[in-house]
Coordinates of C-alpha atoms and ligand atoms in Angstrom, one line a residue:
Chain M
M1 CA 119.5 127.0 97.5
A2 CA 120.2 123.4 96.2
F3 CA 117.5 120.9 95.5
L4 CA 118.0 118.3 97.9
E5 CA 121.0 119.5 100.7
I6 CA 122.5 116.4 102.7
K7 CA 123.6 118.0 105.6
N8 CA 125.9 116.2 108.6
L9 CA 123.9 113.0 107.6
S10 CA 125.3 109.7 110.7
R11 CA 123.9 106.8 111.2
S12 CA 125.4 104.1 113.0
F13 CA 124.1 99.6 113.1
G14 CA 125.1 99.5 117.3
G15 CA 128.5 100.1 117.2
L16 CA 129.0 100.2 113.2
R17 CA 129.4 103.8 112.1
A18 CA 127.7 103.6 108.6
V19 CA 127.1 107.3 107.5
E20 CA 129.4 109.0 109.5
N21 CA 128.7 113.1 109.2
V22 CA 128.3 113.0 105.3
S23 CA 127.3 116.5 103.5
F24 CA 127.1 117.0 99.9
N25 CA 124.0 119.3 97.4
V26 CA 122.5 117.9 94.2
E27 CA 121.6 120.7 91.6
K28 CA 118.0 120.7 90.0
G29 CA 118.8 118.6 86.4
L30 CA 121.9 117.1 87.1
I31 CA 123.1 113.4 87.9
K32 CA 125.3 113.0 90.5
A33 CA 126.1 109.5 91.8
V34 CA 127.5 108.5 95.2
I35 CA 130.6 105.8 94.3
G36 CA 132.6 103.9 97.4
P37 CA 134.1 100.0 98.2
N38 CA 131.4 97.8 98.9
G39 CA 130.0 98.3 102.8
A40 CA 131.1 102.5 102.3
G41 CA 127.4 103.3 103.8
K42 CA 125.8 104.3 99.7
T43 CA 122.3 102.6 100.1
T44 CA 122.4 103.3 103.9
L45 CA 122.7 107.1 102.5
F46 CA 119.6 106.0 100.0
N47 CA 117.0 104.7 102.7
L48 CA 117.9 107.9 104.9
V49 CA 116.5 110.0 102.7
A50 CA 113.5 108.0 101.4
G51 CA 113.0 107.4 105.0
A52 CA 113.2 103.8 104.7
L53 CA 115.9 104.3 107.8
E54 CA 115.1 105.9 111.6
P55 CA 117.5 109.3 111.2
H56 CA 120.2 109.5 113.8
S57 CA 121.2 113.4 113.2
G58 CA 121.3 115.4 110.6
D59 CA 119.4 116.4 108.2
V60 CA 118.3 116.1 104.5
I61 CA 116.3 119.8 103.2
F62 CA 114.2 118.9 99.9
K63 CA 113.0 122.1 97.9
G64 CA 113.9 123.6 100.5
R65 CA 111.8 122.1 103.4
S66 CA 113.2 119.0 106.0
I67 CA 111.8 115.4 104.8
Y68 CA 114.4 114.1 107.7
G69 CA 112.5 111.3 109.6
L70 CA 109.0 111.2 107.8
P71 CA 107.9 108.6 107.3
T72 CA 108.4 106.2 104.2
H73 CA 105.2 107.4 101.8
R74 CA 105.0 111.2 102.8
I75 CA 108.6 111.7 101.3
A76 CA 107.5 110.3 98.1
W77 CA 104.0 112.8 97.8
R78 CA 107.1 115.3 98.0
G79 CA 108.5 113.8 94.7
I80 CA 111.1 111.2 95.7
S81 CA 111.0 107.6 94.2
R82 CA 113.9 104.7 94.5
T83 CA 114.2 101.4 92.7
Y84 CA 116.4 98.8 95.7
Q85 CA 120.0 97.5 95.0
N86 CA 117.9 94.2 95.7
I87 CA 115.0 93.9 93.5
K88 CA 111.4 95.0 95.5
L89 CA 108.9 93.5 93.6
F90 CA 105.3 93.4 93.7
N91 CA 105.6 89.5 92.3
D92 CA 102.8 88.4 92.9
M93 CA 100.9 91.1 90.6
T94 CA 101.3 91.9 87.1
V95 CA 104.1 93.7 85.5
L96 CA 101.0 96.6 84.3
E97 CA 100.2 96.5 88.3
N98 CA 103.0 96.9 89.0
I99 CA 103.5 99.9 87.6
M100 CA 100.4 100.8 88.1
V101 CA 100.6 101.0 91.6
G102 CA 104.1 104.1 90.3
R103 CA 100.8 106.0 89.5
H104 CA 99.7 105.7 93.3
R105 CA 100.7 109.4 93.9
K106 CA 99.4 110.8 90.5
S107 CA 95.1 109.4 90.9
R108 CA 92.9 109.7 93.5
A109 CA 89.9 106.7 93.8
G110 CA 89.5 106.5 98.1
F111 CA 87.5 103.2 99.5
L112 CA 85.0 105.2 98.8
R113 CA 85.6 105.8 95.5
A114 CA 86.9 102.2 94.6
M115 CA 83.4 100.5 96.1
V116 CA 81.2 102.7 94.1
P117 CA 83.0 103.3 90.8
L118 CA 81.4 106.2 89.2
P119 CA 82.2 107.0 85.6
G120 CA 85.5 109.5 87.1
T121 CA 86.7 106.4 88.8
R122 CA 86.8 104.4 86.2
R123 CA 88.4 107.1 83.7
E124 CA 91.2 107.7 86.1
E125 CA 91.7 104.2 86.1
R126 CA 91.9 103.9 82.3
E127 CA 94.1 107.1 82.3
S128 CA 96.5 105.0 85.2
A129 CA 96.3 102.2 83.1
E130 CA 97.6 103.8 79.5
K131 CA 100.6 105.4 81.3
A132 CA 101.5 103.0 82.7
A133 CA 101.9 100.9 80.0
G134 CA 103.4 104.5 78.3
F135 CA 106.5 103.9 80.8
A136 CA 106.4 100.3 80.4
S137 CA 107.2 100.5 76.6
L138 CA 110.0 103.0 76.9
L139 CA 111.8 100.1 79.8
G140 CA 110.8 98.0 76.4
L141 CA 108.3 96.1 78.8
S142 CA 105.4 96.0 76.4
D143 CA 105.4 92.5 75.7
V144 CA 105.2 90.9 78.9
L145 CA 102.9 93.8 80.3
D146 CA 100.4 91.1 82.0
A147 CA 103.1 88.6 83.1
R148 CA 104.0 88.2 86.7
A149 CA 106.2 90.4 88.0
G150 CA 107.9 87.5 89.6
G151 CA 108.4 85.4 87.1
L152 CA 110.7 87.5 84.8
D153 CA 113.9 87.6 84.3
F154 CA 116.6 89.3 86.4
G155 CA 117.2 92.3 83.4
R156 CA 113.4 92.5 83.1
Q157 CA 113.0 93.1 86.9
R158 CA 115.5 95.8 87.4
A159 CA 113.4 98.0 84.3
V160 CA 110.1 96.7 86.0
E161 CA 111.2 98.7 89.3
F162 CA 112.6 101.6 87.4
A163 CA 108.6 101.7 84.7
R164 CA 107.4 102.6 88.5
A165 CA 109.3 104.7 90.4
L166 CA 109.2 106.8 87.0
A167 CA 105.5 105.8 87.1
S168 CA 105.3 108.8 89.6
E169 CA 106.3 111.1 87.7
P170 CA 109.0 111.7 90.6
E171 CA 111.2 115.1 90.6
L172 CA 114.5 113.0 92.6
L173 CA 115.1 109.5 91.4
L174 CA 117.3 107.4 93.2
L175 CA 118.2 104.5 91.5
D176 CA 120.6 102.3 94.1
E177 CA 122.9 100.3 91.1
P178 CA 120.3 100.1 88.6
A179 CA 122.9 98.1 86.4
A180 CA 123.5 95.0 88.6
G181 CA 123.5 92.0 86.7
L182 CA 122.9 93.7 83.5
N183 CA 125.2 92.8 80.2
I184 CA 127.3 95.8 78.2
H185 CA 124.5 96.0 75.9
E186 CA 121.9 96.6 78.5
T187 CA 124.3 99.0 79.9
L188 CA 124.7 101.1 77.3
E189 CA 121.1 101.0 76.3
L190 CA 120.5 101.8 80.3
A191 CA 123.0 105.3 79.9
D192 CA 120.5 106.9 77.2
L193 CA 117.6 105.7 79.4
I194 CA 119.1 107.7 83.1
R195 CA 120.0 110.9 80.2
K196 CA 116.6 110.8 78.6
I197 CA 115.3 110.9 82.0
R198 CA 117.8 114.0 82.3
D199 CA 116.9 115.9 79.4
M200 CA 113.0 115.5 81.1
G201 CA 113.3 117.6 84.2
I202 CA 114.4 114.7 86.6
T203 CA 117.5 114.9 88.4
V204 CA 119.2 111.9 89.6
L205 CA 120.8 110.0 92.4
L206 CA 122.4 107.2 91.7
I207 CA 124.8 104.2 93.2
E208 CA 127.0 102.8 90.6
H209 CA 129.9 100.2 90.8
D210 CA 130.5 99.8 86.9
M211 CA 132.8 103.2 86.8
S212 CA 132.7 103.1 82.7
L213 CA 129.0 104.2 82.9
V214 CA 129.3 106.2 86.7
M215 CA 132.1 108.1 84.1
D216 CA 130.0 108.5 81.4
I217 CA 127.0 109.5 82.6
S218 CA 127.8 111.5 85.8
D219 CA 127.6 115.4 85.7
E220 CA 128.9 115.0 89.7
I221 CA 130.0 112.1 92.4
A222 CA 130.8 112.1 95.8
V223 CA 132.7 108.8 96.7
L224 CA 132.3 107.7 100.5
S225 CA 133.7 105.2 102.0
Y226 CA 133.8 103.5 105.5
G227 CA 130.8 106.1 105.4
V228 CA 132.8 109.4 105.4
K229 CA 132.3 111.9 102.0
I230 CA 136.2 111.6 100.5
A231 CA 135.6 113.6 97.3
E232 CA 133.8 115.4 95.5
G233 CA 133.3 116.9 92.0
P234 CA 133.6 116.4 88.0
P235 CA 134.0 112.6 86.9
K236 CA 136.8 114.1 85.8
D237 CA 138.8 115.9 89.3
I238 CA 137.4 112.6 90.4
Q239 CA 139.7 110.3 88.0
K240 CA 142.5 111.8 89.3
N241 CA 141.8 112.4 92.8
P242 CA 144.7 110.0 94.4
E243 CA 142.5 109.6 97.8
V244 CA 140.2 107.7 95.8
I245 CA 142.5 106.0 93.3
S246 CA 144.6 104.3 96.4
V247 CA 140.9 103.4 97.4
Y248 CA 140.0 102.1 94.9
L249 CA 143.1 100.6 94.2
G250 CA 142.4 97.8 97.8
D251 CA 139.4 96.8 96.4
D252 CA 138.4 94.2 93.6
N253 CA 136.1 97.0 92.4
A254 CA 138.6 99.3 90.6
Chain S
M1 CA 83.6 97.3 84.2
K2 CA 83.7 94.7 81.6
I3 CA 81.0 92.2 81.3
S4 CA 82.6 89.4 82.3
S5 CA 83.0 90.3 86.4
H6 CA 79.1 91.3 86.6
L7 CA 78.0 87.5 85.4
P8 CA 79.0 85.9 88.0
V9 CA 77.0 88.0 90.5
A10 CA 74.3 87.8 87.9
L11 CA 74.4 84.0 87.3
L12 CA 74.2 84.1 91.6
G13 CA 71.4 86.3 92.2
A14 CA 69.2 84.0 90.1
I15 CA 70.4 81.6 91.8
V16 CA 69.3 83.1 95.1
V17 CA 66.1 84.0 93.0
L18 CA 66.1 80.3 92.0
F19 CA 66.0 78.1 95.4
Q20 CA 63.5 80.6 97.0
V21 CA 60.5 80.0 94.0
L22 CA 62.0 75.9 94.6
M23 CA 61.4 76.1 98.0
S24 CA 58.5 77.8 98.6
A25 CA 57.2 75.7 95.6
T26 CA 58.2 72.9 97.6
G27 CA 56.9 73.2 100.8
T28 CA 60.2 73.6 102.2
D29 CA 60.1 77.1 102.5
Y30 CA 61.6 77.1 106.5
L31 CA 65.1 76.2 105.2
L32 CA 64.6 80.0 104.4
I33 CA 65.5 80.8 107.2
Q34 CA 68.8 79.1 108.0
L35 CA 69.6 80.7 104.6
T36 CA 68.8 84.3 105.6
M37 CA 70.9 83.7 109.2
S38 CA 73.2 82.1 107.1
A39 CA 73.5 85.3 104.7
Y40 CA 74.3 87.7 107.7
Y41 CA 77.2 85.2 108.9
A42 CA 78.8 85.5 105.6
L43 CA 78.6 89.0 105.4
V44 CA 80.6 89.2 108.1
V45 CA 83.4 86.0 107.0
L46 CA 83.8 88.3 103.5
G47 CA 84.0 91.6 106.1
L48 CA 86.4 89.6 107.3
C49 CA 88.4 87.7 103.6
L50 CA 89.0 91.4 103.4
L51 CA 91.3 92.1 106.0
M52 CA 93.2 88.6 106.0
G53 CA 93.7 88.5 102.4
Y54 CA 94.4 91.8 101.2
A55 CA 95.1 93.4 104.4
G56 CA 96.8 90.3 105.7
Q57 CA 95.9 90.7 109.7
I58 CA 94.1 88.2 111.5
S59 CA 90.8 89.8 113.6
M60 CA 90.3 86.9 116.4
G61 CA 87.3 89.6 117.2
H62 CA 85.2 90.2 114.9
A63 CA 82.0 88.3 116.4
A64 CA 82.1 90.9 119.1
F65 CA 81.7 93.5 116.3
F66 CA 78.6 91.1 115.1
A67 CA 77.1 91.1 118.5
L68 CA 78.3 95.1 119.1
G69 CA 76.0 95.9 116.5
G70 CA 73.3 92.4 117.6
Y71 CA 73.0 93.9 120.6
T72 CA 73.2 98.2 119.7
A73 CA 70.1 96.8 117.3
A74 CA 68.9 94.9 120.9
V75 CA 68.7 97.7 123.1
L76 CA 67.7 100.2 121.5
S77 CA 64.8 98.6 119.5
T78 CA 62.9 97.2 123.4
N79 CA 61.7 98.4 126.7
N80 CA 65.5 98.4 127.6
L81 CA 66.2 102.3 126.7
T82 CA 64.3 103.2 130.3
Q83 CA 66.7 101.7 132.0
L84 CA 69.4 104.6 129.9
F85 CA 68.1 107.4 130.2
S86 CA 65.6 108.5 133.3
A87 CA 61.9 109.8 132.6
G88 CA 62.0 113.0 131.7
V89 CA 64.5 112.1 129.0
L90 CA 63.1 110.2 127.2
E91 CA 60.7 112.3 127.0
W92 CA 62.6 114.8 125.6
L93 CA 63.7 112.3 123.3
V94 CA 60.9 111.8 121.9
Q95 CA 58.6 115.0 121.2
K96 CA 62.1 115.4 118.9
G97 CA 61.6 112.1 117.3
L98 CA 64.4 110.2 118.2
I99 CA 62.4 107.6 119.9
I100 CA 59.2 106.3 119.2
L101 CA 56.4 105.6 121.9
S102 CA 54.1 102.8 121.3
T103 CA 52.6 100.2 123.4
D104 CA 53.6 97.0 124.5
A105 CA 51.6 93.3 123.6
Y106 CA 50.2 94.1 128.2
G107 CA 49.7 97.8 127.0
A108 CA 52.8 99.2 128.9
A109 CA 54.3 101.9 126.9
A110 CA 57.3 100.9 125.0
Y111 CA 59.9 103.1 124.6
R112 CA 62.4 102.6 120.8
A113 CA 64.9 103.4 118.6
P114 CA 63.3 104.2 114.8
A115 CA 65.2 101.8 112.5
W116 CA 67.8 104.9 111.1
L117 CA 68.6 105.3 114.6
S118 CA 69.5 102.5 116.1
L119 CA 71.2 101.4 113.0
G120 CA 72.9 104.7 112.6
T121 CA 74.7 104.5 116.0
A122 CA 75.8 100.6 115.7
V123 CA 77.4 101.6 112.8
L124 CA 79.2 104.2 114.5
I125 CA 80.4 102.4 117.5
T126 CA 81.7 99.8 115.7
V127 CA 83.9 102.7 113.3
A128 CA 85.1 104.2 116.5
V129 CA 85.4 100.9 118.3
S130 CA 87.7 99.4 115.4
F131 CA 89.7 102.7 115.0
A132 CA 90.5 102.8 118.9
I133 CA 92.1 99.5 118.5
G134 CA 93.5 99.9 114.5
I135 CA 95.2 102.9 115.5
P136 CA 97.7 101.7 117.7
V137 CA 98.1 98.1 116.2
L138 CA 98.3 98.3 112.6
R139 CA 101.4 101.1 112.8
L140 CA 103.7 98.0 114.4
K141 CA 104.8 95.6 111.8
G142 CA 103.3 92.0 112.8
H143 CA 100.0 90.4 114.0
Y144 CA 99.9 91.9 116.5
L145 CA 95.6 93.2 115.2
A146 CA 94.8 88.7 116.2
M147 CA 95.7 89.5 120.2
A148 CA 94.6 93.5 120.5
T149 CA 91.1 91.6 119.3
L150 CA 90.9 88.7 121.0
G151 CA 92.0 90.6 124.0
F152 CA 88.3 93.0 122.9
G153 CA 87.1 89.4 122.4
T154 CA 87.2 88.4 125.6
I155 CA 86.0 91.9 127.4
L156 CA 83.0 92.6 125.6
Y157 CA 81.7 89.0 125.9
R158 CA 81.8 89.7 129.8
I159 CA 80.6 92.5 129.3
F160 CA 77.3 91.4 127.6
L161 CA 77.4 88.1 130.0
G162 CA 77.8 90.5 133.2
T163 CA 75.7 93.9 132.4
R164 CA 72.1 93.6 133.8
I165 CA 70.6 95.6 130.8
F166 CA 72.5 93.0 127.9
G167 CA 70.5 90.7 130.1
E168 CA 73.9 89.0 131.2
A169 CA 73.2 85.2 130.1
D170 CA 70.0 85.4 128.9
G171 CA 71.0 87.7 126.1
I172 CA 68.2 90.4 125.0
S173 CA 64.8 88.8 123.9
A174 CA 61.6 90.3 122.2
V175 CA 63.3 92.5 120.3
R176 CA 60.8 94.0 117.7
P177 CA 61.5 93.4 114.2
C178 CA 63.0 96.2 111.5
E179 CA 61.2 98.4 109.1
I180 CA 62.7 98.7 106.3
L181 CA 59.8 99.5 104.1
P182 CA 56.6 100.7 105.4
G183 CA 54.6 96.8 105.7
L184 CA 58.4 95.6 105.2
F185 CA 60.1 94.2 108.0
V186 CA 62.9 92.6 108.9
G187 CA 61.8 90.1 111.3
G188 CA 60.8 86.7 112.3
D189 CA 56.8 86.7 111.6
P190 CA 56.4 83.7 109.0
S191 CA 54.2 86.6 106.7
Q192 CA 57.6 87.9 106.2
R193 CA 60.1 85.1 105.1
V194 CA 60.3 85.9 101.8
F195 CA 61.2 89.7 102.3
N196 CA 63.8 88.8 104.7
Y197 CA 65.7 86.2 102.2
Y198 CA 65.6 88.0 99.3
F199 CA 66.4 91.2 102.1
A200 CA 69.6 90.1 103.6
W201 CA 70.8 88.6 100.1
I202 CA 70.3 91.6 98.4
L203 CA 72.5 92.5 101.8
L204 CA 75.2 89.9 101.3
I205 CA 76.0 90.8 96.5
G206 CA 75.7 94.3 97.5
A207 CA 78.4 93.9 99.9
L208 CA 80.4 91.4 97.3
V209 CA 79.2 93.9 94.5
L210 CA 81.7 96.3 96.7
L211 CA 84.1 94.6 98.0
L212 CA 84.8 93.2 93.9
N213 CA 84.9 96.6 92.9
L214 CA 87.2 97.5 95.3
V215 CA 89.8 95.0 95.0
R216 CA 90.2 95.9 91.4
S217 CA 90.5 99.1 92.0
R218 CA 93.6 101.8 93.0
V219 CA 93.1 100.7 96.2
G220 CA 93.4 96.7 96.3
R221 CA 96.4 97.4 93.9
A222 CA 97.7 99.0 97.1
L223 CA 97.0 96.4 99.2
R224 CA 98.5 94.0 97.3
A225 CA 101.3 95.8 96.8
I226 CA 101.4 96.0 100.8
H227 CA 101.2 92.3 100.9
G228 CA 103.7 92.2 98.0
S229 CA 106.7 94.5 99.7
E230 CA 105.6 96.7 102.1
E231 CA 108.8 98.9 101.6
A232 CA 108.0 99.3 97.9
A233 CA 104.8 99.9 98.8
G234 CA 105.5 102.6 100.8
A235 CA 107.8 104.4 98.6
M236 CA 104.9 104.4 96.1
G237 CA 103.3 106.1 99.1
I238 CA 100.8 104.7 99.6
D239 CA 101.1 105.0 103.5
T240 CA 100.4 101.2 104.7
A241 CA 98.8 101.9 107.6
R242 CA 95.6 103.8 107.3
Y243 CA 95.4 101.3 104.4
K244 CA 95.1 98.2 106.5
L245 CA 93.2 100.7 109.2
N246 CA 90.1 101.7 106.5
I247 CA 90.1 97.5 106.2
F248 CA 89.9 96.8 109.4
V249 CA 87.3 99.4 109.8
I250 CA 85.4 98.5 106.8
S251 CA 85.2 94.6 108.3
A252 CA 84.2 95.5 111.2
V253 CA 81.3 97.3 109.7
F254 CA 80.1 94.4 107.8
A255 CA 80.7 92.1 110.8
A256 CA 78.3 94.5 112.9
L257 CA 76.0 94.7 109.6
G258 CA 75.7 91.8 110.2
G259 CA 74.6 91.2 113.9
Y260 CA 72.9 94.0 113.3
F261 CA 69.8 92.7 110.6
M262 CA 70.2 89.0 111.7
T263 CA 69.2 90.4 115.9
H264 CA 65.8 91.6 114.4
F265 CA 65.9 89.0 112.3
N266 CA 65.9 86.5 115.4
G267 CA 64.3 88.9 117.8
G268 CA 67.4 87.7 120.4
I269 CA 70.6 87.6 120.7
G270 CA 73.1 86.4 123.8
P271 CA 76.3 86.5 124.6
S272 CA 77.4 84.1 122.8
E273 CA 78.1 85.6 119.8
A274 CA 80.3 86.8 120.9
G275 CA 82.2 84.2 122.4
I276 CA 85.8 83.2 120.8
M277 CA 84.6 79.8 119.6
K278 CA 82.5 82.2 117.3
S279 CA 85.8 84.2 116.8
V280 CA 87.5 81.4 115.4
R281 CA 84.7 79.9 113.2
Y282 CA 84.3 82.8 111.6
V283 CA 88.6 82.5 111.1
A284 CA 88.5 79.2 110.5
I285 CA 85.8 79.7 106.9
V286 CA 88.0 82.1 106.0
A287 CA 90.7 79.9 105.4
V288 CA 88.2 77.2 104.0
G289 CA 86.7 79.5 101.7
G290 CA 90.7 80.5 100.9
M291 CA 91.8 84.6 102.2
A292 CA 91.6 87.0 98.9
N293 CA 89.1 84.8 97.3
L294 CA 85.9 86.6 98.0
W295 CA 83.7 84.2 95.8
G296 CA 85.5 80.9 98.1
C297 CA 84.8 82.7 101.4
L298 CA 80.9 84.1 100.5
L299 CA 80.3 79.9 99.1
M300 CA 81.8 78.6 102.2
G301 CA 80.7 81.5 104.5
V302 CA 76.7 80.8 103.2
V303 CA 78.0 76.6 103.7
L304 CA 79.0 75.8 106.3
N305 CA 76.9 78.5 108.3
F306 CA 74.3 76.6 106.4
L307 CA 74.9 73.0 107.7
S308 CA 75.9 74.1 111.3
L309 CA 71.9 75.9 111.2
R310 CA 70.8 72.9 110.4
G311 CA 72.5 71.1 112.9
Y312 CA 74.7 68.9 110.8
F313 CA 76.9 69.5 112.7
G314 CA 75.5 68.1 116.0
S315 CA 76.9 68.8 119.1
Y316 CA 80.5 69.1 118.2
D317 CA 79.5 72.1 116.1
D318 CA 82.6 74.4 117.0
A319 CA 85.2 71.6 116.7
V320 CA 84.3 70.9 113.3
F321 CA 85.0 74.7 112.5
G322 CA 88.2 73.9 114.8
A323 CA 89.1 70.9 113.2
L324 CA 88.8 72.6 109.8
L325 CA 91.4 75.8 110.7
I326 CA 93.9 72.7 111.6
I327 CA 93.1 71.0 108.3
I328 CA 93.5 73.5 106.0
M329 CA 96.6 74.9 107.7
A330 CA 97.9 71.7 106.9
L331 CA 97.0 71.0 103.6
A332 CA 95.4 74.0 101.9
P333 CA 96.9 77.0 103.5
E334 CA 95.5 79.3 100.4
G335 CA 92.2 77.8 100.5
I336 CA 90.2 74.8 99.1
F337 CA 89.6 77.2 95.8
R338 CA 92.9 76.9 94.1
K339 CA 94.4 74.3 91.8
E340 CA 97.9 73.1 94.1
S341 CA 95.0 73.0 96.7
I342 CA 92.5 70.3 95.1
S343 CA 95.5 68.1 93.8
R344 CA 96.9 67.9 97.1
I345 CA 93.5 66.9 98.4
K346 CA 93.0 64.4 96.0
E347 CA 96.1 62.7 96.3
L348 CA 95.1 62.6 99.9
T349 CA 92.0 60.4 99.5
R350 CA 92.6 58.7 96.3
R351 CA 96.0 57.7 98.9
L352 CA 93.6 56.9 101.9
S353 CA 91.6 55.2 99.6
W354 CA 93.4 52.9 98.1
P355 CA 93.7 49.6 100.2
F356 CA 89.8 50.2 99.7
W357 CA 89.6 49.8 96.9
K358 CA 92.5 47.5 95.4
Ligands
LIG401 N1 120.5 97.0 108.8 C1 121.2 97.8 108.6 N2 121.7 96.6 110.3 C2 123.7 96.1 110.4 N3 123.5 96.8 109.2 C3 123.5 97.4 108.3 C4 122.4 97.6 108.2 N4 122.0 97.8 106.7 C5 123.1 98.5 106.5 N5 124.2 97.9 107.5 C6 126.5 98.4 107.5 O1 126.3 99.3 107.0 C7 127.3 99.5 106.1 C8 127.0 99.8 104.8 O2 126.4 99.1 104.1 P1 125.8 100.0 103.2 O3 124.7 98.8 102.0 O4 125.1 101.4 103.4 O5 127.1 99.5 102.2 P2 127.1 100.1 100.3 O6 127.6 101.2 100.4 O7 125.7 100.1 100.2 O8 127.6 98.3 100.4 P3 127.1 97.7 98.9 O9 127.7 98.4 97.9 O10 127.6 96.3 99.3 O11 125.3 97.9 98.5 C9 127.0 98.2 106.2 O12 128.8 97.6 107.1 C10 126.7 96.6 106.2 O13 126.8 96.1 106.8
LIG402 MG1 124.2 99.2 98.6

């Protein structure tokens, strides 16, 4: 039984078949990449796994149990966190607060305890802040903890989103184009970070257009084109796969 | 909690005491009556501020929740009980200690529920009703709550207006005082005036402290996160529908508590308290005070209601609040306690007044 099993997943928008009968597994502790030209259905696939889109057909099994069709927050509680291709931060909150929201699953205080904060609740609050600050420093955000998230530059916003996702201590992390908009130097740092995350025991499923990054860090790659999976395997096989080459040669992203 | 968060609350407490001392000393303590009533109305505003500012939802039925609390207090503490239950049931309830039997001013038997029971009933009914409205509606994205509560408010108003046990158009009067501690009553007796003032304000400040704690907590962050990006909030494990629902219920309970104690204080309640114009008034006050600004809402809740109760708005009372709502939406959608709003209003008054002092 694989850690995450994507089984015959299909999703269409009106007549457009965005994801068509896609199946693949993600093994625990590995970095798996999903690549493919623009509009191939990669983000749609993520949205289906994370519960952000209503499912049509197929199934998603996580740690042996189906999560397909569950509401987003329940999928999160099962141990899946994500980042977005178009950054979705809580703009009016500070960097620290954003990351603390990531600690939501790791803290307990409900409405009553929040209104009447006893010492236990205050301790939990302090711990949340400390842990969040720890994840912020991992992403190099220590100097902007109290800055408004919406006012940061693009690269830092990506970092906040990343820290927020990590702060929930997920077992599976979904990264949708984490290198988009980063410079070469930042991209290299990102590669190190993703490896570090894998070594912490977090399984990573990522969508990425930066081929050198993908080939560098992935243990396995699945290739989508027009919603269909056309290849799957380790990076060296994918690089040689004629079908993949032809898809990418007809596209600017090669 | 930091001292910085305690200080303004302590300051408010000091001002409340100062007012009482000054008014009692200068023989203007009749003003305490309106200040007491303003505090109860401000409680409604505070709850609505939480709902509008932190859950992003509008209730057009908060007057109805206020009236729900008020009418529960009224029905359970007047002889209306004899209309609700048969003599046998009443006797059984008296035996069980759930109903108190005494005599009214004319020596006839009078039945009423003890305060804890009627207060508990008011809260339970409000929780049940707000859950029933909120559960189906808050699953949907958008402003369906405003419409659902508008419908609810209209229906409840009609029920109060047209049902005998609720006194129809006259409402219910001769509501007994509610005993808080031996010898201390929420009611209109002049000898209890100072106690009532402090009781209402302790209730209001207590509510403020609870809500200030709430918005600073994990729950408050979750609520602001929902405001920022509902999708990302969900992806972080926040059950967005449940959070909105809880806020709605808390907010409704605050309104009902305001109505409950106000009815005992005034010794009665009428259907106009449930009317749509009252609900609009609460929304307008929140708009002026600033959504997500608990302090601003408390202040405006007290000040505007006080002015209204003192009759400063004359027969234009409802119109004033309607106009306020329009003006605020046009000029200062963030409420008046914001730098942007203040400078915008200053700029406008400068331009308007310019030709006069040139
Ligand atoms: N919510 C939606 N409604 C309608 N069509 C959609 C929606 N989401 C995606 N699509 C369409 O589905 C197809 C797949 O989109 P998707 O975003 O999954 O592609 P992608 O592989 O992530 O592309 P990119 O590399 O540009 O991010 C596209 O044709 C897109 O226009
Ligand atoms: Mg995409």
